[in-house]
């Protein structure tokens, strides 16, 4: 077992609970960690025997283009897409950050972390 991580994926997207957030857009960051068995890939030096992080990025980018009200919904959808494409992974952890959330005060980021 091991982990494959993509950290600091950045997107500008139109998510948010409030209509103005969906209209104006905001910057988001995601960190994704996948726990899986990549012994055969390491042994044989074959990309086809592991999780391709380019594919993970593409799946995530697709989710980020779909409007969502909640960070939790984004995290859930990223996990679902990864599991659909790589059903044998043991665990997927996704951290979704929203920069400068509209909370009425100073806040660098709102963050949720999900596992599935």
XYZ file of N, CA and C in Angstrom, residues 32-80:
147
model
N -5.599 16.138 -3.058
C -6.198 14.807 -3.201
C -5.140 13.768 -2.858
N -5.491 12.838 -1.972
C -4.598 11.735 -1.629
C -5.350 10.429 -1.836
N -4.723 9.534 -2.577
C -5.323 8.233 -2.882
C -4.453 7.144 -2.279
N -5.071 6.296 -1.474
C -4.381 5.145 -0.901
C -4.694 3.942 -1.775
N -3.645 3.303 -2.267
C -3.837 2.182 -3.186
C -2.609 1.275 -3.172
N -2.758 0.119 -3.755
C -1.644 -0.812 -3.889
C -0.984 -0.574 -5.240
N 0.213 0.003 -5.217
C 0.915 0.213 -6.486
C 2.227 -0.578 -6.541
N 2.255 -1.704 -5.828
C 3.434 -2.564 -5.826
C 3.782 -3.037 -7.240
N 2.776 -3.493 -7.991
C 3.037 -4.004 -9.350
C 3.561 -2.887 -10.264
N 3.024 -1.694 -10.130
C 3.511 -0.567 -10.936
C 4.968 -0.269 -10.599
N 5.292 -0.298 -9.321
C 6.670 -0.047 -8.903
C 7.607 -1.156 -9.391
N 7.113 -2.372 -9.318
C 7.908 -3.532 -9.725
C 8.149 -3.557 -11.234
N 7.098 -3.249 -12.017
C 7.179 -3.367 -13.474
C 7.388 -2.043 -14.198
N 7.354 -0.930 -13.469
C 7.540 0.400 -14.055
C 6.513 0.676 -15.153
N 5.226 0.362 -14.822
C 4.144 0.528 -15.801
C 3.063 1.454 -15.245
N 2.789 2.519 -15.967
C 1.748 3.464 -15.588
C 0.372 2.798 -15.570
N 0.165 1.834 -16.437
C -1.132 1.156 -16.524
C -1.461 0.353 -15.261
N -0.496 0.150 -14.379
C -0.720 -0.632 -13.161
C -0.837 0.243 -11.908
N -1.078 1.534 -12.113
C -1.226 2.440 -10.982
C -2.266 3.508 -11.307
N -2.405 4.471 -10.430
C -3.307 5.595 -10.626
C -2.527 6.689 -11.362
N -3.065 7.117 -12.488
C -2.429 8.147 -13.300
C -2.862 9.515 -12.771
N -1.918 10.305 -12.264
C -2.313 11.581 -11.673
C -2.766 12.602 -12.701
N -2.417 12.427 -13.969
C -2.969 13.291 -15.013
C -4.474 13.044 -15.151
N -4.865 11.778 -15.061
C -6.288 11.421 -15.104
C -7.015 11.991 -13.897
N -6.394 11.927 -12.722
C -7.002 12.484 -11.506
C -7.249 13.980 -11.694
N -6.274 14.679 -12.258
C -6.446 16.118 -12.507
C -7.618 16.354 -13.467
N -7.693 15.601 -14.539
C -8.763 15.779 -15.528
C -10.144 15.516 -14.921
N -10.253 14.478 -14.097
C -11.520 14.174 -13.432
C -11.915 15.312 -12.496
N -10.938 15.842 -11.771
C -11.189 16.937 -10.834
C -11.594 18.205 -11.576
N -10.910 18.515 -12.660
C -11.226 19.708 -13.447
C -12.664 19.644 -13.969
N -13.093 18.460 -14.360
C -14.463 18.281 -14.841
C -15.472 18.579 -13.725
N -15.203 18.079 -12.525
C -16.089 18.343 -11.389
C -16.129 19.843 -11.084
N -14.980 20.502 -11.160
C -14.916 21.923 -10.820
C -15.679 22.803 -11.811
N -15.967 22.287 -12.985
C -16.746 23.042 -13.984
C -18.246 22.950 -13.728
N -18.665 22.011 -12.883
C -20.085 21.822 -12.577
C -20.449 22.669 -11.357
N -21.363 23.635 -11.476
C -21.714 24.487 -10.335
C -22.203 23.683 -9.132
N -21.765 24.106 -7.954
C -22.180 23.468 -6.705
C -22.347 24.546 -5.641
N -23.243 24.321 -4.714
C -23.447 25.274 -3.628
C -22.471 25.029 -2.473
N -22.133 23.772 -2.234
C -21.346 23.428 -1.044
C -20.004 22.801 -1.402
N -18.991 23.112 -0.588
C -17.684 22.477 -0.743
C -17.803 20.971 -0.539
N -18.691 20.571 0.346
C -18.907 19.146 0.604
C -19.371 18.420 -0.659
N -20.198 19.073 -1.443
C -20.693 18.476 -2.688
C -19.546 18.313 -3.693
N -18.681 19.302 -3.755
C -17.513 19.209 -4.636
C -16.642 18.033 -4.217
N -16.319 17.951 -2.918
C -15.488 16.852 -2.419
C -16.105 15.493 -2.704
N -17.401 15.370 -2.456
C -18.111 14.118 -2.715
C -18.007 13.731 -4.182
N -18.235 14.688 -5.079
C -18.199 14.385 -6.510
C -16.802 14.007 -6.990
N -15.777 14.642 -6.457
C -14.404 14.270 -6.822
C -14.129 12.827 -6.394
N -14.504 12.486 -5.187
C -14.302 11.108 -4.702
C -15.067 10.119 -5.588
N -16.306 10.430 -5.905
C -17.122 9.541 -6.750
C -16.485 9.330 -8.124
